[in-house]
């Protein structure tokens, strides 16, 4: 078996993700780390971690593409960078090759991307300059409630009712959360309200087509959000095997395709 | 590391002449403000400057000054000064930047033109709300602060057709300005002079139309970013021979570019329509961003707003009324959509970018479903970017870059699959 591989790197505002694939597009290795302040070191760590899972070395990389906010800050990239919109689209379409609407909930951005049956992008939208519905909102609420992020999913699941937040402003939402605390409302119901607010803010961005795919780190770590989204949308939603890695996977697929198309 | 694309933009040779006539204009304004004989009027950018110029006023345009505050990136630090005296960060950032500059005693004119300290003190303020209500609030603040008269036209809005009834209304309002202006200027209106000014304005805007329409050529010899700079004379010197002479020269240069197949952007691959205001503090960055993507942003509603085909020296006041009522910004969405569709076809557009300017709702046409309606009707994709004309606190450079790059990727995909 050849060890030749292709690499996709998604350097997001919150987390850096690397995916290593083979020529058939199979994922062979992956890694995720907080982006932090040293983008080059984070990228190198993720790359080496992912490569170690494949048995390949850096010299076996045939092509590499970067995406995300730090896409122009990485040394080992061999091809022109792609936007995260393009990469999420490519990654999701790889898992679900049909007409889909992708809802990507990231650390700082939300995106709604519409693809036709050939994987061609019809349109995309990013959230306004606002944290509503993003991972940053969840982190802020986690901090306000003094509940670790990792515990919020299970707490929300225990809720008996949803305490809805009316505002789309993070500061106003935090005030509403404090008001609920002051009135002695159950924490689980408050957390479910926070999840509900996130999904609502994303759904308000655009109309959805029939098949909806969820991606991004927030849904990867909070499966209850996925269930809630399906309930609000009114039909089941699709989830890739690695929702947090779709951008990096898309970048790796672009790397492979670009390499194979090059003369 | 992957190489970042190097932007390629071409300089317009006529720029030197434009800088000279703009400089002459500002020094003349300054001299008028210091003279006992000449009077200064402040005026909104789309009228009724013709009337003021015909009555001998030196005319200052606060919007031009505010745009300079934006382009020099002074605005963002000045806007909070106006916020603190009750003018919200949510309202026109031309207004807040300009009043902030007044309160802080600073002006980009002082930096650009030695000897000029500030905009000229007005003897009268004349507004037209065909753009928005904010201009009236803006001028009213100065009227109180400087104790000078503030008069204007309260324009009908959102009309599809410019009917005779509307023209009657605005004509009467223009005529009602005359007694106050005669009192301030100390001289009666000379109708023949008004005819001459209106004729020059018509000639100026006709030439400006031809300049903008050169961008219909492929590759386009002119970009939106160039046009935002070169529209200066059409705004502040409309009705003068200097503006006419300048646009003749600019037009000749652009026609020479067309003849030689020279585009403003190297290797033009995509052609974009820009809907909305520019982000004045990011003109250069945006120009380079698009040039680096081999994309010409080549036509806009904004720069076309200083084309007034209705000016008629034989019927100056009614034709002024008609021209000011025909402005894009004051029209209904039905009219705007028909207009944009015509422009998309004429300029062979691949995609539309709507700038949703936080503090300028009247110039943000993405808020009532227009992008979706136009996309459905024309099949031409669109992108909405969030920003502002002057307040850089409302601008996210990273989000803008990602959105624009993703949009061009989308256009590439369409081209590839076509």
PDB file of N, CA and C in Angstrom, chain A residues 148-183:
ATOM      1  N   UNK A 148     -18.772  23.700  32.896  1.00  0.00           N
ATOM      2  CA  UNK A 148     -17.843  23.364  31.801  1.00  0.00           C
ATOM      3  C   UNK A 148     -18.612  23.078  30.511  1.00  0.00           C
ATOM      4  N   UNK A 149     -18.019  23.493  29.400  1.00  0.00           N
ATOM      5  CA  UNK A 149     -18.645  23.273  28.081  1.00  0.00           C
ATOM      6  C   UNK A 149     -19.039  21.810  27.889  1.00  0.00           C
ATOM      7  N   UNK A 150     -18.159  20.917  28.353  1.00  0.00           N
ATOM      8  CA  UNK A 150     -18.373  19.491  28.118  1.00  0.00           C
ATOM      9  C   UNK A 150     -19.607  18.959  28.846  1.00  0.00           C
ATOM     10  N   UNK A 151     -20.083  19.697  29.843  1.00  0.00           N
ATOM     11  CA  UNK A 151     -21.234  19.201  30.622  1.00  0.00           C
ATOM     12  C   UNK A 151     -22.567  19.764  30.124  1.00  0.00           C
ATOM     13  N   UNK A 152     -22.508  20.714  29.230  1.00  0.00           N
ATOM     14  CA  UNK A 152     -23.742  21.405  28.856  1.00  0.00           C
ATOM     15  C   UNK A 152     -24.704  20.512  28.064  1.00  0.00           C
ATOM     16  N   UNK A 153     -24.132  19.639  27.229  1.00  0.00           N
ATOM     17  CA  UNK A 153     -24.994  18.780  26.419  1.00  0.00           C
ATOM     18  C   UNK A 153     -25.876  17.889  27.305  1.00  0.00           C
ATOM     19  N   UNK A 154     -25.260  17.223  28.292  1.00  0.00           N
ATOM     20  CA  UNK A 154     -26.021  16.304  29.149  1.00  0.00           C
ATOM     21  C   UNK A 154     -27.010  17.062  30.018  1.00  0.00           C
ATOM     22  N   UNK A 155     -26.620  18.251  30.446  1.00  0.00           N
ATOM     23  CA  UNK A 155     -27.534  19.066  31.256  1.00  0.00           C
ATOM     24  C   UNK A 155     -28.789  19.422  30.458  1.00  0.00           C
ATOM     25  N   UNK A 156     -28.567  19.859  29.213  1.00  0.00           N
ATOM     26  CA  UNK A 156     -29.699  20.267  28.368  1.00  0.00           C
ATOM     27  C   UNK A 156     -30.663  19.096  28.172  1.00  0.00           C
ATOM     28  N   UNK A 157     -30.106  17.927  28.043  1.00  0.00           N
ATOM     29  CA  UNK A 157     -30.930  16.726  27.823  1.00  0.00           C
ATOM     30  C   UNK A 157     -31.824  16.426  29.030  1.00  0.00           C
ATOM     31  N   UNK A 158     -31.378  16.852  30.212  1.00  0.00           N
ATOM     32  CA  UNK A 158     -32.165  16.569  31.433  1.00  0.00           C
ATOM     33  C   UNK A 158     -33.307  17.573  31.635  1.00  0.00           C
ATOM     34  N   UNK A 159     -33.386  18.577  30.796  1.00  0.00           N
ATOM     35  CA  UNK A 159     -34.365  19.650  31.012  1.00  0.00           C
ATOM     36  C   UNK A 159     -35.797  19.121  30.893  1.00  0.00           C
ATOM     37  N   UNK A 160     -36.687  19.740  31.668  1.00  0.00           N
ATOM     38  CA  UNK A 160     -38.106  19.384  31.568  1.00  0.00           C
ATOM     39  C   UNK A 160     -38.864  20.416  30.726  1.00  0.00           C
ATOM     40  N   UNK A 161     -38.300  21.580  30.626  1.00  0.00           N
ATOM     41  CA  UNK A 161     -38.885  22.597  29.740  1.00  0.00           C
ATOM     42  C   UNK A 161     -37.755  23.458  29.166  1.00  0.00           C
ATOM     43  N   UNK A 162     -38.112  24.284  28.171  1.00  0.00           N
ATOM     44  CA  UNK A 162     -37.095  25.140  27.572  1.00  0.00           C
ATOM     45  C   UNK A 162     -37.387  26.591  27.963  1.00  0.00           C
ATOM     46  N   UNK A 163     -36.395  27.239  28.558  1.00  0.00           N
ATOM     47  CA  UNK A 163     -36.551  28.652  28.924  1.00  0.00           C
ATOM     48  C   UNK A 163     -35.978  29.482  27.781  1.00  0.00           C
ATOM     49  N   UNK A 164     -36.862  29.959  26.924  1.00  0.00           N
ATOM     50  CA  UNK A 164     -36.403  30.603  25.697  1.00  0.00           C
ATOM     51  C   UNK A 164     -35.795  31.975  25.970  1.00  0.00           C
ATOM     52  N   UNK A 165     -34.754  32.273  25.214  1.00  0.00           N
ATOM     53  CA  UNK A 165     -34.117  33.595  25.293  1.00  0.00           C
ATOM     54  C   UNK A 165     -34.633  34.428  24.117  1.00  0.00           C
ATOM     55  N   UNK A 166     -35.090  35.623  24.392  1.00  0.00           N
ATOM     56  CA  UNK A 166     -35.710  36.424  23.347  1.00  0.00           C
ATOM     57  C   UNK A 166     -34.722  37.220  22.519  1.00  0.00           C
ATOM     58  N   UNK A 167     -33.540  37.490  23.056  1.00  0.00           N
ATOM     59  CA  UNK A 167     -32.622  38.412  22.394  1.00  0.00           C
ATOM     60  C   UNK A 167     -31.647  37.676  21.493  1.00  0.00           C
ATOM     61  N   UNK A 168     -31.171  38.372  20.456  1.00  0.00           N
ATOM     62  CA  UNK A 168     -30.057  37.801  19.706  1.00  0.00           C
ATOM     63  C   UNK A 168     -28.730  38.445  20.076  1.00  0.00           C
ATOM     64  N   UNK A 169     -28.751  39.344  21.025  1.00  0.00           N
ATOM     65  CA  UNK A 169     -27.503  39.955  21.491  1.00  0.00           C
ATOM     66  C   UNK A 169     -26.950  39.123  22.646  1.00  0.00           C
ATOM     67  N   UNK A 170     -25.672  38.784  22.584  1.00  0.00           N
ATOM     68  CA  UNK A 170     -25.077  37.925  23.606  1.00  0.00           C
ATOM     69  C   UNK A 170     -25.186  38.569  24.994  1.00  0.00           C
ATOM     70  N   UNK A 171     -24.955  39.870  25.058  1.00  0.00           N
ATOM     71  CA  UNK A 171     -25.015  40.541  26.352  1.00  0.00           C
ATOM     72  C   UNK A 171     -26.450  40.530  26.896  1.00  0.00           C
ATOM     73  N   UNK A 172     -27.408  40.812  26.042  1.00  0.00           N
ATOM     74  CA  UNK A 172     -28.803  40.784  26.486  1.00  0.00           C
ATOM     75  C   UNK A 172     -29.224  39.360  26.873  1.00  0.00           C
ATOM     76  N   UNK A 173     -28.736  38.384  26.108  1.00  0.00           N
ATOM     77  CA  UNK A 173     -29.047  36.989  26.431  1.00  0.00           C
ATOM     78  C   UNK A 173     -28.486  36.630  27.800  1.00  0.00           C
ATOM     79  N   UNK A 174     -27.271  37.088  28.054  1.00  0.00           N
ATOM     80  CA  UNK A 174     -26.654  36.812  29.362  1.00  0.00           C
ATOM     81  C   UNK A 174     -27.501  37.436  30.471  1.00  0.00           C
ATOM     82  N   UNK A 175     -28.046  38.606  30.217  1.00  0.00           N
ATOM     83  CA  UNK A 175     -28.903  39.251  31.214  1.00  0.00           C
ATOM     84  C   UNK A 175     -30.159  38.410  31.442  1.00  0.00           C
ATOM     85  N   UNK A 176     -30.703  37.871  30.354  1.00  0.00           N
ATOM     86  CA  UNK A 176     -31.894  37.021  30.495  1.00  0.00           C
ATOM     87  C   UNK A 176     -31.564  35.766  31.294  1.00  0.00           C
ATOM     88  N   UNK A 177     -30.374  35.204  31.043  1.00  0.00           N
ATOM     89  CA  UNK A 177     -29.951  34.014  31.785  1.00  0.00           C
ATOM     90  C   UNK A 177     -29.836  34.352  33.271  1.00  0.00           C
ATOM     91  N   UNK A 178     -29.260  35.503  33.569  1.00  0.00           N
ATOM     92  CA  UNK A 178     -29.107  35.904  34.980  1.00  0.00           C
ATOM     93  C   UNK A 178     -30.481  36.089  35.636  1.00  0.00           C
ATOM     94  N   UNK A 179     -31.406  36.598  34.848  1.00  0.00           N
ATOM     95  CA  UNK A 179     -32.764  36.798  35.368  1.00  0.00           C
ATOM     96  C   UNK A 179     -33.388  35.441  35.727  1.00  0.00           C
ATOM     97  N   UNK A 180     -33.170  34.460  34.857  1.00  0.00           N
ATOM     98  CA  UNK A 180     -33.688  33.118  35.131  1.00  0.00           C
ATOM     99  C   UNK A 180     -33.044  32.521  36.382  1.00  0.00           C
ATOM    100  N   UNK A 181     -31.752  32.772  36.535  1.00  0.00           N
ATOM    101  CA  UNK A 181     -31.061  32.265  37.739  1.00  0.00           C
ATOM    102  C   UNK A 181     -31.672  32.927  38.974  1.00  0.00           C
ATOM    103  N   UNK A 182     -31.871  34.230  38.862  1.00  0.00           N
ATOM    104  CA  UNK A 182     -32.419  34.987  40.001  1.00  0.00           C
ATOM    105  C   UNK A 182     -33.813  34.466  40.392  1.00  0.00           C
ATOM    106  N   UNK A 183     -34.547  34.015  39.396  1.00  0.00           N
ATOM    107  CA  UNK A 183     -35.883  33.494  39.689  1.00  0.00           C
ATOM    108  C   UNK A 183     -35.869  32.006  40.055  1.00  0.00           C
TER     109      UNK A 183
END
